[in-house]
Tab-separated table of N, CA and C in Angstrom:
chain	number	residue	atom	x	y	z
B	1	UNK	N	106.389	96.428	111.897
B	1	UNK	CA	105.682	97.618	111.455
B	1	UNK	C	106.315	98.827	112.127
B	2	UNK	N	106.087	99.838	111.562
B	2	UNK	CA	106.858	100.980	112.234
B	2	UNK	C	106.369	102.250	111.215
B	3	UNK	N	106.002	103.479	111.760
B	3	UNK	CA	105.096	104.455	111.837
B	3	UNK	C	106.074	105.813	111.750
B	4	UNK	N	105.805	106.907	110.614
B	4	UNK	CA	106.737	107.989	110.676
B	4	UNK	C	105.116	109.074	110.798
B	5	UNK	N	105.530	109.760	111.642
B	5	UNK	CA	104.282	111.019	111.793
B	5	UNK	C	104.278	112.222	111.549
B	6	UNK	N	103.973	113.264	111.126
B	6	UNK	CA	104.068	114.159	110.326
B	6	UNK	C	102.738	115.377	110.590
B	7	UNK	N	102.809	116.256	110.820
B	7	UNK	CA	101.629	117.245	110.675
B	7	UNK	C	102.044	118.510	109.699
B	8	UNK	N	101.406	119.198	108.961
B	8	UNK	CA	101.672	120.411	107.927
B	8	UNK	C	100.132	120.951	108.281
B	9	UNK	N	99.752	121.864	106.881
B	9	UNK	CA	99.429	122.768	106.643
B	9	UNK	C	98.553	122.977	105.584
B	10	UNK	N	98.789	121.501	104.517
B	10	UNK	CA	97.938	121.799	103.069
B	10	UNK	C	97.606	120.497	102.622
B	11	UNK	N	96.676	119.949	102.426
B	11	UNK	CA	96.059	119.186	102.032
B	11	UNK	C	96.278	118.826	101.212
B	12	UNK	N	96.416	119.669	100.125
B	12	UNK	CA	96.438	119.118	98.245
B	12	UNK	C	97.442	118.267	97.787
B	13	UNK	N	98.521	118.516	98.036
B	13	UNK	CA	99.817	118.108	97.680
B	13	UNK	C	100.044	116.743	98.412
B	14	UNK	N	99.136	116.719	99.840
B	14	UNK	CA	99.368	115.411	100.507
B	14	UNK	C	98.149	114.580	100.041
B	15	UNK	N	97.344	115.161	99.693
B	15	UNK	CA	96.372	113.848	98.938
B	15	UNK	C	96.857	113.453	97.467
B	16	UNK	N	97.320	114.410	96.839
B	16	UNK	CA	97.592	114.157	95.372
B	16	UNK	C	98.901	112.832	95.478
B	17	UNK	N	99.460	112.847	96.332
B	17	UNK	CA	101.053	112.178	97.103
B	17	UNK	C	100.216	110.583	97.440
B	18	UNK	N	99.293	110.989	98.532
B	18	UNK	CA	98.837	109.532	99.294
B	18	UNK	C	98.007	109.034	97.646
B	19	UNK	N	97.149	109.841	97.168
B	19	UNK	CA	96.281	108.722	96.151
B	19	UNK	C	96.896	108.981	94.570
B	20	UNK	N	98.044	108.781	94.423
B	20	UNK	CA	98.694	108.763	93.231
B	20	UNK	C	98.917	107.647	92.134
B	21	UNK	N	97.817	107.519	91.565
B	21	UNK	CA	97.318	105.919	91.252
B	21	UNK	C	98.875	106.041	89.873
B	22	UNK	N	98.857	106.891	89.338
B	22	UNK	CA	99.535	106.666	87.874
B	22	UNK	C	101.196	106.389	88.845
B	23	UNK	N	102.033	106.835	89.828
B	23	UNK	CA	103.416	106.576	89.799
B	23	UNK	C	103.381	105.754	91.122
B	24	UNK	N	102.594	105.926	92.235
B	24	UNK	CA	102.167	105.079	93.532
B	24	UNK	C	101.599	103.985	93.599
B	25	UNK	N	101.053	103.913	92.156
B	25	UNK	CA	99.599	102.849	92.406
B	25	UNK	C	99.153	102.365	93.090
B	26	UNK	N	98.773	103.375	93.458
B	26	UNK	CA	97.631	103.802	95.158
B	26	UNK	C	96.313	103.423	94.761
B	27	UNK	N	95.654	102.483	95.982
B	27	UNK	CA	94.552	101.975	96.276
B	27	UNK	C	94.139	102.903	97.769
B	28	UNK	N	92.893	104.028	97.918
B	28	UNK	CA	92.506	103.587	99.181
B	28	UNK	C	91.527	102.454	99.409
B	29	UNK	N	91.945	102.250	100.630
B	29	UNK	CA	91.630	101.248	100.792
B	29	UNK	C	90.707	101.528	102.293
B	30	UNK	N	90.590	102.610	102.641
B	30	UNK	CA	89.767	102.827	103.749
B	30	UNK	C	89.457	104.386	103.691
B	31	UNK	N	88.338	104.644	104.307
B	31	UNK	CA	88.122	106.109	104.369
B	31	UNK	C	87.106	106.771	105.436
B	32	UNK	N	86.807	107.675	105.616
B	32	UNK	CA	85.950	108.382	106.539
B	32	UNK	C	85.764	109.681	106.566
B	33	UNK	N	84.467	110.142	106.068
B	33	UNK	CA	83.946	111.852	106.276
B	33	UNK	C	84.472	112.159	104.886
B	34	UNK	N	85.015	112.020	103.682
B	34	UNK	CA	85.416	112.471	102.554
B	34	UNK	C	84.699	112.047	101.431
B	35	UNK	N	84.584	112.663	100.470
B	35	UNK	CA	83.868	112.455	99.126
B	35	UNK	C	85.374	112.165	98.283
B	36	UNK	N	84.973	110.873	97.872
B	36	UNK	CA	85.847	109.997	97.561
B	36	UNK	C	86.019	110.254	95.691
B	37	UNK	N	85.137	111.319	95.078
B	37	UNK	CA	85.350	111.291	94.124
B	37	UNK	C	86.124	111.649	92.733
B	38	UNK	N	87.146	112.660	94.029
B	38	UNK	CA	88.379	113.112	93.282
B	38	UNK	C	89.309	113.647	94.137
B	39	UNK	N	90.544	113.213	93.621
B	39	UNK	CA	91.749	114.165	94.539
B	39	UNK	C	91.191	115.546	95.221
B	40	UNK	N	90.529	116.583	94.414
B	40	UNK	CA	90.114	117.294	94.797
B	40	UNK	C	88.721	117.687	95.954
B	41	UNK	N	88.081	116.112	95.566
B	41	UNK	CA	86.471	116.489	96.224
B	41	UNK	C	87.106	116.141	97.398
B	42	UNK	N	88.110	114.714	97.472
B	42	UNK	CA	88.849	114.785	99.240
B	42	UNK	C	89.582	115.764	99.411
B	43	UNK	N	90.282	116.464	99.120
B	43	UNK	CA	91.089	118.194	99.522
B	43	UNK	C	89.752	118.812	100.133
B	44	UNK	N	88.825	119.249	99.411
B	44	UNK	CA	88.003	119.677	99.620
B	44	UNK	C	87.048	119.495	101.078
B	45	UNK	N	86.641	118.049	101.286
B	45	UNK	CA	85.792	117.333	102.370
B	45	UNK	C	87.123	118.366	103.589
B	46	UNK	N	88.156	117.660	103.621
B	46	UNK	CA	89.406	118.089	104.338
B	46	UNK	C	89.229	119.378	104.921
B	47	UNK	N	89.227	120.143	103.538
B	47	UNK	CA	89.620	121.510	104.120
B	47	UNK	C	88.607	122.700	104.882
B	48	UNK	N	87.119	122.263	104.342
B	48	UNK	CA	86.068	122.392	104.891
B	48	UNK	C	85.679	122.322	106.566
B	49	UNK	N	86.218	120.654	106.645
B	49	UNK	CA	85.957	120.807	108.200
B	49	UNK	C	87.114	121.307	108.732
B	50	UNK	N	88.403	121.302	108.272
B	50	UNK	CA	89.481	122.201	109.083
B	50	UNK	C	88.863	123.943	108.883
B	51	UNK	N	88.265	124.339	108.392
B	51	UNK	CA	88.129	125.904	108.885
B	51	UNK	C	86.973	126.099	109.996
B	52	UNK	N	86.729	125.253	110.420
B	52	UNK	CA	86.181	124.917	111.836
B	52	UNK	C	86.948	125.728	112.736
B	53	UNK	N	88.576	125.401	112.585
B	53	UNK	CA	89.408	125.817	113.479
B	53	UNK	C	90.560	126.472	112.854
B	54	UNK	N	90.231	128.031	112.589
B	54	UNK	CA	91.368	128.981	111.777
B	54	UNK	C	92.269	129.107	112.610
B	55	UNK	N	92.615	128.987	113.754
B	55	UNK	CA	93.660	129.038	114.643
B	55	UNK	C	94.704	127.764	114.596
B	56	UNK	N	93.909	126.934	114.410
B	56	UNK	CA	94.989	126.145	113.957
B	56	UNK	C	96.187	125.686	112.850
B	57	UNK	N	97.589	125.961	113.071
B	57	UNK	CA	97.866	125.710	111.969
B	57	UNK	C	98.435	124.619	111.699
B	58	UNK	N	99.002	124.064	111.844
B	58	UNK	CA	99.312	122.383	111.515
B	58	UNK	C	97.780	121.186	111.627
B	59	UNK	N	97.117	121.761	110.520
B	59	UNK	CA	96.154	120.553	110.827
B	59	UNK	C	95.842	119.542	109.833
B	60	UNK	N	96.510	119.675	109.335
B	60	UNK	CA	97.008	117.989	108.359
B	60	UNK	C	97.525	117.193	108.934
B	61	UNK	N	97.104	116.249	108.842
B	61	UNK	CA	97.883	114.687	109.590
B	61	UNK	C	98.001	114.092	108.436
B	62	UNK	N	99.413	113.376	108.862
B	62	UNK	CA	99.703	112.392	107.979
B	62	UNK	C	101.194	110.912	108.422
B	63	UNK	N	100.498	109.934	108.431
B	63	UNK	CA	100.964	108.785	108.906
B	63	UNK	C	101.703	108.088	108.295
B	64	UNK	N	102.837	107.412	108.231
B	64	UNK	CA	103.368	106.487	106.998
B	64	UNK	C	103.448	105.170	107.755
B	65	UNK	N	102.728	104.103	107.318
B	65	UNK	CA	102.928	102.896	107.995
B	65	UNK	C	103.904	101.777	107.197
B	66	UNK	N	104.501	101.195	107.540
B	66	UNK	CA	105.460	100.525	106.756
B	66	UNK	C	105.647	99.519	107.089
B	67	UNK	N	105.667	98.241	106.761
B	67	UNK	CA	105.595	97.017	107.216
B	67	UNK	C	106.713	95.873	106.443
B	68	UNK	N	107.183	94.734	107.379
B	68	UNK	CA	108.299	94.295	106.579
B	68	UNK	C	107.716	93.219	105.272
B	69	UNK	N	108.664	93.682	104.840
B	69	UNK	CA	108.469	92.587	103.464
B	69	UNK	C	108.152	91.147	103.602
B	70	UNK	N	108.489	90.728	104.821
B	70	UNK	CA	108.581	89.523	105.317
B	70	UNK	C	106.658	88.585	105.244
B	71	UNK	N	106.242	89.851	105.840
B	71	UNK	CA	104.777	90.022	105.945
B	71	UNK	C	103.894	90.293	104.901
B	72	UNK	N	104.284	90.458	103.361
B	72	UNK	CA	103.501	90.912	102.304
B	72	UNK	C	102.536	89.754	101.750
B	73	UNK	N	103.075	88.388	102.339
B	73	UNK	CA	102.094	87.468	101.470
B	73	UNK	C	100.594	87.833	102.209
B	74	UNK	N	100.577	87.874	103.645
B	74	UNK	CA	99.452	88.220	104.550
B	74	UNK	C	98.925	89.032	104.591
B	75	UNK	N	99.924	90.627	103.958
B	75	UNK	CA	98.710	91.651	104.396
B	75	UNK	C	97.815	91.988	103.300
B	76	UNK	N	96.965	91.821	103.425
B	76	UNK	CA	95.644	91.726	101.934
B	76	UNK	C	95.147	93.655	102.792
B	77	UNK	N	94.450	93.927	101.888
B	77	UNK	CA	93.794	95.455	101.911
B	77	UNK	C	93.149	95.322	103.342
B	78	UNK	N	92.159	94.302	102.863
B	78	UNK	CA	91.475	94.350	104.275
B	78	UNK	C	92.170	94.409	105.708
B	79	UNK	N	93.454	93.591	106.062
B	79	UNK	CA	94.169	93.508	106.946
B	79	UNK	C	94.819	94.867	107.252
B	80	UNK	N	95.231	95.318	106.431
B	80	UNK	CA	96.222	96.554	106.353
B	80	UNK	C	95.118	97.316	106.726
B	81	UNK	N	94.153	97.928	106.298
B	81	UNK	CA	93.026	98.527	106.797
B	81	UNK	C	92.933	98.699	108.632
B	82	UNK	N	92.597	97.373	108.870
B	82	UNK	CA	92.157	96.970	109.933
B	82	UNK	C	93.260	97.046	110.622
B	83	UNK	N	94.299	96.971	110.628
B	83	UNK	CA	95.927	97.395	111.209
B	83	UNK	C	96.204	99.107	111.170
B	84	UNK	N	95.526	99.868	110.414
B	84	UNK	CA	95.654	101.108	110.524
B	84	UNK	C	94.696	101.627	110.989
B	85	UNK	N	93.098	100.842	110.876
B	85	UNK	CA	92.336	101.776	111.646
B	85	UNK	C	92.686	101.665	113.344
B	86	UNK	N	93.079	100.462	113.312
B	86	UNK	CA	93.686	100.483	115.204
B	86	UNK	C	94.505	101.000	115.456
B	87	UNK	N	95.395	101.193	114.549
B	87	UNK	CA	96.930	102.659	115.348
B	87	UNK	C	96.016	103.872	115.557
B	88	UNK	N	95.231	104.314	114.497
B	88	UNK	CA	94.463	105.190	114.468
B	88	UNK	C	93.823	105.720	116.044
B	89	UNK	N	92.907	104.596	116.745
B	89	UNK	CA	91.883	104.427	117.483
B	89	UNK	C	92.992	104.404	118.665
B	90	UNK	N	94.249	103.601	118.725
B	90	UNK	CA	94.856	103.836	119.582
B	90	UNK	C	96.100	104.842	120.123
B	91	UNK	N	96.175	105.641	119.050
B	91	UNK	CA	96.710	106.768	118.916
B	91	UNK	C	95.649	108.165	119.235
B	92	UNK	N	94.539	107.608	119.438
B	92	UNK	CA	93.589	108.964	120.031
B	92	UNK	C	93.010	109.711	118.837
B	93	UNK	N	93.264	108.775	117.462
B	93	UNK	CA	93.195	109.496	116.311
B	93	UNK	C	91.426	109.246	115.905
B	94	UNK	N	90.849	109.959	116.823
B	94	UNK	CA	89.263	109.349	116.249
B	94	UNK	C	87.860	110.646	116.102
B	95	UNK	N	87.265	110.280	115.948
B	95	UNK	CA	86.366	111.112	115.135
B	95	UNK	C	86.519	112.291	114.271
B	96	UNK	N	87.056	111.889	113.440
B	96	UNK	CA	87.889	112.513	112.197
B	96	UNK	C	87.684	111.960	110.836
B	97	UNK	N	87.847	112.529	109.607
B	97	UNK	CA	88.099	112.185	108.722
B	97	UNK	C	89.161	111.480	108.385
B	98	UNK	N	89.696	110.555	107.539
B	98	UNK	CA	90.674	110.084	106.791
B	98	UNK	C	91.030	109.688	105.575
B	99	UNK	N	91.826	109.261	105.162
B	99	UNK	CA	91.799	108.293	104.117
B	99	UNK	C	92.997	107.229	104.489
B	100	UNK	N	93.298	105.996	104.210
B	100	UNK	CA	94.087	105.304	104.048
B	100	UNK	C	94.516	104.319	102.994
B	101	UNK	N	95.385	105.224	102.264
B	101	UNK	CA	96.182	104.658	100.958
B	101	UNK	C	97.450	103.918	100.596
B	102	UNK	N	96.952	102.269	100.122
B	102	UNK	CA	98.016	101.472	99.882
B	102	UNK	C	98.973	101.766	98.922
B	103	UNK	N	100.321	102.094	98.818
B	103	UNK	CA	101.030	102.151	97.773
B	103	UNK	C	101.539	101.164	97.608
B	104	UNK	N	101.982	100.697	96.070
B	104	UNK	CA	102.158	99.527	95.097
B	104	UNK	C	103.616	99.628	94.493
B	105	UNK	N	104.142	100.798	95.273
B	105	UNK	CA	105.736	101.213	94.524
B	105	UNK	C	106.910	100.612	94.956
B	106	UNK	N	106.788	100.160	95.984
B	106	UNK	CA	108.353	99.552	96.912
B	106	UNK	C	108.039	97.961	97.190
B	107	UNK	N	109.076	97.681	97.770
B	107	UNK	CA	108.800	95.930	98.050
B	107	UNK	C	108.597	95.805	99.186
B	108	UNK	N	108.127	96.826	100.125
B	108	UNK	CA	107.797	97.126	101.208
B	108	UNK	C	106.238	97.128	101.559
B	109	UNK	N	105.118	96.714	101.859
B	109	UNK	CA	103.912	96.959	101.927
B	109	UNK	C	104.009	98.025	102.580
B	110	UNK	N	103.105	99.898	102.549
B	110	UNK	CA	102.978	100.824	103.459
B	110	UNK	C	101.369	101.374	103.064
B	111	UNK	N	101.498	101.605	103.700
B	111	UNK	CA	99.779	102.746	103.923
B	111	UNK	C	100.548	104.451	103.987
B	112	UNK	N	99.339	105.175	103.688
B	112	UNK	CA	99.661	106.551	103.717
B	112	UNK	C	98.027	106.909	104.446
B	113	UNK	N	98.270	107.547	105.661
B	113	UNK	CA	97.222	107.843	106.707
B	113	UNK	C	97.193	109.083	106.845
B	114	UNK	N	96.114	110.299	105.401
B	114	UNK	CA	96.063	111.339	106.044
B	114	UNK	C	94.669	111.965	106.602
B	115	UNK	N	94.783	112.573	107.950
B	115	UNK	CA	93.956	112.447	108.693
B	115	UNK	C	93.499	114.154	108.706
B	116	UNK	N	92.368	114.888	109.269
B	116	UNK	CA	91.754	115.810	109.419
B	116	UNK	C	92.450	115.897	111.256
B	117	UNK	N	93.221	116.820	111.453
B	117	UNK	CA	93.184	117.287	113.090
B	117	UNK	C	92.147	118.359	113.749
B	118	UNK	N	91.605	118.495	112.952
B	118	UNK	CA	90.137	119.037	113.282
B	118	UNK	C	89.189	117.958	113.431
B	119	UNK	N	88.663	117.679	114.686
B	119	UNK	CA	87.666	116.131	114.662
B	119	UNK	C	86.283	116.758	113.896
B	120	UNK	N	85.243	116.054	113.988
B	120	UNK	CA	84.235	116.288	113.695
B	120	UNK	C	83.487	117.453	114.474
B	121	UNK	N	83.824	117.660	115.799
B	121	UNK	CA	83.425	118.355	116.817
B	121	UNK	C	83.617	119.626	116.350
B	122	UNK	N	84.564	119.937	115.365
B	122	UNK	CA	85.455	121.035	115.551
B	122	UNK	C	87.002	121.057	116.715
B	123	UNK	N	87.052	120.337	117.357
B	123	UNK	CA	88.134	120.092	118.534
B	123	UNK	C	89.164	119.767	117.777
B	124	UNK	N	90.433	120.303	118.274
B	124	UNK	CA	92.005	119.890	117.938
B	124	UNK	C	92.173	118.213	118.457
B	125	UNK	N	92.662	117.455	117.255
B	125	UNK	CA	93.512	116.503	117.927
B	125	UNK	C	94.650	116.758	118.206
B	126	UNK	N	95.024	116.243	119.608
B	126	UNK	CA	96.541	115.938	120.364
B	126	UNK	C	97.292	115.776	119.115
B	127	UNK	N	98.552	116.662	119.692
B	127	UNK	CA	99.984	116.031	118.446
B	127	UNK	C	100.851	115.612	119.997
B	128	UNK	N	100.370	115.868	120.843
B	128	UNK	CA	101.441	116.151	122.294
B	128	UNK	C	101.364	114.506	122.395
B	129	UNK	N	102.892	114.365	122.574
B	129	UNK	CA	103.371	112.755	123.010
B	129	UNK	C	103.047	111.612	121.717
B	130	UNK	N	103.133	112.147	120.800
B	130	UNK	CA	102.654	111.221	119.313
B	130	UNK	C	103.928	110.217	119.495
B	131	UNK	N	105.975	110.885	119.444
B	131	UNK	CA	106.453	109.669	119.279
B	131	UNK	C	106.762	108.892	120.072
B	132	UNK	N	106.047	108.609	121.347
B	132	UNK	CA	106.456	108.056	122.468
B	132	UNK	C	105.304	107.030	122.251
B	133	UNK	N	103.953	107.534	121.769
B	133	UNK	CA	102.793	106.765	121.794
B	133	UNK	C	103.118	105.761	120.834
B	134	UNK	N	103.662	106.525	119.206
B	134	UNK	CA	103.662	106.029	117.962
B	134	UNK	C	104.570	104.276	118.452
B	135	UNK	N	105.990	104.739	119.200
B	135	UNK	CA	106.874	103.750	119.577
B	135	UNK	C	106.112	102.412	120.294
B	136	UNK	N	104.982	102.824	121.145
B	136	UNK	CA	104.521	101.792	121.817
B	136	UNK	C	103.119	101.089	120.941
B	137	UNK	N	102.564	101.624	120.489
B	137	UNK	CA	101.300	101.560	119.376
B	137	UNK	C	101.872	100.151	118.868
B	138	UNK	N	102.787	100.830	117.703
B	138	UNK	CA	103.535	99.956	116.505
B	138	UNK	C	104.107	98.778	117.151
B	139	UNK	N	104.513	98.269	118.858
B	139	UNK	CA	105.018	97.615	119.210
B	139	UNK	C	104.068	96.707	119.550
B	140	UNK	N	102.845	97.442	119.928
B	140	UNK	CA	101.957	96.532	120.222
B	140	UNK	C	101.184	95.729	119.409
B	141	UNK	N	100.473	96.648	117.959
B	141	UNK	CA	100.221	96.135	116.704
B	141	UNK	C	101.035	95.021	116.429
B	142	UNK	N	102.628	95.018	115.816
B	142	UNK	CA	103.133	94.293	115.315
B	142	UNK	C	103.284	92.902	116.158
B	143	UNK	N	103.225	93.208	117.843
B	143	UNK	CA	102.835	91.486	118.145
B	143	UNK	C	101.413	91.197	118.078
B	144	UNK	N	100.534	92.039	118.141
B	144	UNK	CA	99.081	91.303	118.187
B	144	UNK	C	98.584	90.977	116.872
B	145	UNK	N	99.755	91.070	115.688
B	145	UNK	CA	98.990	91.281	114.908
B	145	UNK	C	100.030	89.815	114.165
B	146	UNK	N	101.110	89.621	114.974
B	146	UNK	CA	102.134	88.841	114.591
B	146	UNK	C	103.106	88.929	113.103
B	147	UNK	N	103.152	90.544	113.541
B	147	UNK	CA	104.023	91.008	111.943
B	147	UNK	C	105.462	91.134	112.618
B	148	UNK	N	106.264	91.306	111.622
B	148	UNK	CA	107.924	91.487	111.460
B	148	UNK	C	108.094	92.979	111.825
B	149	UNK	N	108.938	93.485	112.656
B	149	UNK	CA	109.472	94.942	112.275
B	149	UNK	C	110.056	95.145	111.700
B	150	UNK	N	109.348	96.380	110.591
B	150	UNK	CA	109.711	97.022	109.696
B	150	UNK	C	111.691	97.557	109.708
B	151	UNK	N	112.520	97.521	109.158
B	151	UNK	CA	113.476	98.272	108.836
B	151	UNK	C	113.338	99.973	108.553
């Protein structure tokens, strides 16, 4: 498994991207704090609690998890779920909104993890030390979880 991390600025374009059922055939498959009932009602949930914090500007998160092919007979939704909500939790990534969306396009199993950096509190999540964490996270996942690293 192995993790690319990313923060911006706009929501729309990265939800329309993560839940792109017609060219992605994207499943989420996990979620939190969002109204799940349209590309837009999640932009929306999103962008709401980010004006909590107008000072912030990078407060889109967004995760790419990628896992080896080797591993696709095993990872069912539920697993993949449960493999991203723990990078999540152990990446400091918590009381926040999310979504986490399976794409169906590559021969690669990946998730698309975009997250609110505005927590619920209103408080900034940490971006400080993400690829040092991300490196050890994914190292630890992929043995506890007994997956292949990703290419």
């Amino acid at each position: 498994m192995i993790a690319k991390i990313h923060s911006g600025q706009g929501f729309a374009g990265l939800v329309d991207y993560a839940n792109d059922i017609r060219n992605k055939k994207a499943d989420i498959i996990a979620s939190e704090g969002v109204d799940l009932t349209s590309n837009k009602s999640i932009t929306a949930s999103f962008s709401l609690q980010a004006k909590s914090r107008p000072s912030l500007k990078n407060f889109v998160g967004h995760i790419s998890l990628s896992f080896s092919p080797e591993d696709a007979p095993k990872l069912t939704d539920g697993l993949m779920a449960d493999v991203a909500k723990e990078y999540l939790q152990r990446m400091g990534i918590v009381n926040t909104q999310y979504i986490i969306s399976r794409h169906h396009d590559k021969p690669h199993p990946h998730v698309h993890i975009v997250y609110n950096r505005v927590d619920n509190d209103g408080r900034t999540i940490s971006d400080k030390n993400d690829r040092y964490r991300n490196e050890k996270v994914c190292k630890m996942l992929t043995a506890r979880y007994r997956l292949h690293f990703a290419e």
